[in-house]
PDB file of C-alpha atoms in Angstrom:
ATOM      1  CA  MET A 300     -34.514  13.297 -14.238  1.00  0.00           C
ATOM      2  CA  THR A 301     -33.888   9.494 -13.877  1.00  0.00           C
ATOM      3  CA  LEU A 302     -31.570   6.923 -15.187  1.00  0.00           C
ATOM      4  CA  SER A 303     -34.150   5.916 -17.651  1.00  0.00           C
ATOM      5  CA  ASP A 304     -34.270   9.473 -19.164  1.00  0.00           C
ATOM      6  CA  LEU A 305     -30.450   8.924 -19.992  1.00  0.00           C
ATOM      7  CA  SER A 306     -29.615   8.011 -23.510  1.00  0.00           C
ATOM      8  CA  PRO A 307     -27.351   5.018 -24.120  1.00  0.00           C
ATOM      9  CA  SER A 308     -24.380   7.456 -24.552  1.00  0.00           C
ATOM     10  CA  ASP A 309     -25.067   9.299 -21.676  1.00  0.00           C
ATOM     11  CA  MET A 310     -25.228   5.953 -19.600  1.00  0.00           C
ATOM     12  CA  GLU A 311     -21.733   5.052 -21.059  1.00  0.00           C
ATOM     13  CA  VAL A 312     -20.586   8.577 -20.023  1.00  0.00           C
ATOM     14  CA  LEU A 313     -21.892   7.809 -16.468  1.00  0.00           C
ATOM     15  CA  ALA A 314     -20.764   4.339 -16.441  1.00  0.00           C
ATOM     16  CA  ASN A 315     -17.169   5.407 -17.286  1.00  0.00           C
ATOM     17  CA  MET A 316     -17.289   7.926 -14.856  1.00  0.00           C
ATOM     18  CA  VAL A 317     -18.440   5.583 -11.840  1.00  0.00           C
ATOM     19  CA  ALA A 318     -15.503   2.905 -13.192  1.00  0.00           C
ATOM     20  CA  ASP A 319     -12.981   5.773 -12.842  1.00  0.00           C
ATOM     21  CA  ARG A 320     -13.861   6.814  -9.321  1.00  0.00           C
ATOM     22  CA  VAL A 321     -13.921   3.146  -8.199  1.00  0.00           C
ATOM     23  CA  ALA A 322     -10.392   2.528 -10.035  1.00  0.00           C
ATOM     24  CA  ASP A 323      -9.082   5.971  -8.234  1.00  0.00           C
ATOM     25  CA  ARG A 324     -10.266   4.789  -4.642  1.00  0.00           C
ATOM     26  CA  MET A 325      -9.140   1.315  -5.160  1.00  0.00           C
ATOM     27  CA  SER A 326      -5.453   2.575  -5.983  1.00  0.00           C
ATOM     28  CA  ASN A 327      -5.425   4.687  -3.070  1.00  0.00           C
ATOM     29  CA  ARG A 328      -5.652   1.734  -0.614  1.00  0.00           C
ATOM     30  CA  ARG A 329      -2.739   0.631   1.168  1.00  0.00           C
ATOM     31  CA  LYS A 330      -1.494  -2.799   1.097  1.00  0.00           C
ATOM     32  CA  LEU A 331       0.434  -4.294   4.169  1.00  0.00           C
ATOM     33  CA  LEU A 332       3.330  -6.427   3.256  1.00  0.00           C
ATOM     34  CA  ASN A 333       4.937  -9.463   4.805  1.00  0.00           C
ATOM     35  CA  ARG A 334       8.468  -9.764   5.445  1.00  0.00           C
ATOM     36  CA  ASN A 335       9.210 -11.434   1.760  1.00  0.00           C
ATOM     37  CA  GLU A 336       7.170  -8.758  -0.023  1.00  0.00           C
ATOM     38  CA  LEU A 337       8.775  -5.791   1.773  1.00  0.00           C
ATOM     39  CA  SER A 338      12.479  -7.310   1.452  1.00  0.00           C
ATOM     40  CA  GLU A 339      11.643  -7.254  -2.694  1.00  0.00           C
ATOM     41  CA  VAL A 340      10.211  -3.769  -2.329  1.00  0.00           C
ATOM     42  CA  ILE A 341      13.006  -2.346  -0.550  1.00  0.00           C
ATOM     43  CA  GLY A 342      15.825  -4.455  -2.176  1.00  0.00           C
ATOM     44  CA  VAL A 343      17.090  -6.266   0.646  1.00  0.00           C
ATOM     45  CA  SER A 344      17.691  -9.971   1.548  1.00  0.00           C
ATOM     46  CA  VAL A 345      15.024 -11.274   4.207  1.00  0.00           C
ATOM     47  CA  PRO A 346      18.155 -11.893   6.720  1.00  0.00           C
ATOM     48  CA  LYS A 347      19.113  -8.551   6.584  1.00  0.00           C
ATOM     49  CA  LEU A 348      15.152  -7.268   7.116  1.00  0.00           C
ATOM     50  CA  ASP A 349      15.534  -9.526   9.999  1.00  0.00           C
ATOM     51  CA  THR A 350      18.347  -7.787  11.304  1.00  0.00           C
ATOM     52  CA  MET A 351      16.677  -4.518  10.534  1.00  0.00           C
ATOM     53  CA  LEU A 352      13.711  -5.644  12.288  1.00  0.00           C
ATOM     54  CA  ARG A 353      15.385  -6.838  15.528  1.00  0.00           C
ATOM     55  CA  ASP A 354      17.504  -3.616  15.511  1.00  0.00           C
ATOM     56  CA  GLY A 355      14.318  -1.711  15.659  1.00  0.00           C
ATOM     57  CA  GLU A 356      15.121   0.233  12.281  1.00  0.00           C
ATOM     58  CA  LEU A 357      11.748  -0.210  10.839  1.00  0.00           C
ATOM     59  CA  PRO A 358       8.267   0.569  11.737  1.00  0.00           C
ATOM     60  CA  VAL A 359       5.994  -2.433  12.022  1.00  0.00           C
ATOM     61  CA  ILE A 360       2.517  -3.091  12.307  1.00  0.00           C
ATOM     62  CA  ARG A 361       1.835  -6.137  14.697  1.00  0.00           C
ATOM     63  CA  VAL A 362      -1.294  -8.394  14.445  1.00  0.00           C
ATOM     64  CA  GLY A 363      -0.842 -11.026  16.906  1.00  0.00           C
ATOM     65  CA  ARG A 364       2.314 -12.934  16.250  1.00  0.00           C
ATOM     66  CA  LYS A 365       2.273 -11.714  12.776  1.00  0.00           C
ATOM     67  CA  VAL A 366       4.277  -8.717  11.671  1.00  0.00           C
ATOM     68  CA  LEU A 367       3.301  -6.698   8.814  1.00  0.00           C
ATOM     69  CA  PHE A 368       4.648  -3.553   6.899  1.00  0.00           C
ATOM     70  CA  ASP A 369       3.184  -0.449   5.464  1.00  0.00           C
ATOM     71  CA  PRO A 370       5.998   0.001   2.562  1.00  0.00           C
ATOM     72  CA  HIS A 371       5.120   3.780   2.321  1.00  0.00           C
ATOM     73  CA  ALA A 372       5.930   4.206   6.115  1.00  0.00           C
ATOM     74  CA  VAL A 373       9.019   1.898   5.792  1.00  0.00           C
ATOM     75  CA  ILE A 374      10.442   3.815   2.620  1.00  0.00           C
ATOM     76  CA  ALA A 375      10.045   7.191   4.364  1.00  0.00           C
ATOM     77  CA  HIS A 376      11.332   5.840   7.573  1.00  0.00           C
ATOM     78  CA  LEU A 377      14.646   4.803   5.636  1.00  0.00           C
ATOM     79  CA  ALA A 378      14.534   7.926   3.644  1.00  0.00           C
ATOM     80  CA  ASN A 379      14.443  10.177   7.036  1.00  0.00           C
ATOM     81  CA  GLN A 380      17.332   7.697   8.191  1.00  0.00           C
ATOM     82  CA  SER A 381      19.553   8.324   5.424  1.00  0.00           C
ATOM     83  CA  ARG A 382      19.329  12.381   5.395  1.00  0.00           C
ATOM     84  CA  GLY A 383      20.157  11.989   9.087  1.00  0.00           C
ATOM     85  CA  ALA A 384      23.016  10.194   8.798  1.00  0.00           C
TER      86      ALA A 384
END
């Protein structure tokens, strides 16, 4: 069977399946955040975030001089810290 053998409704079903797979893969990608974006996500001010960063309280990813954060890793780290406190 080839694509030309499919009916228009079969082609639409196939197209929807492909679109759903692409959407699932795109939603699973993690976006790294800068300081301003992370401060909004975790609900702290940028100066407080800088203090936490200076005190080594957050997992960071450094790319040259740029400091980025994986929000999932930061939230998990903060959750683990609060359980231990």
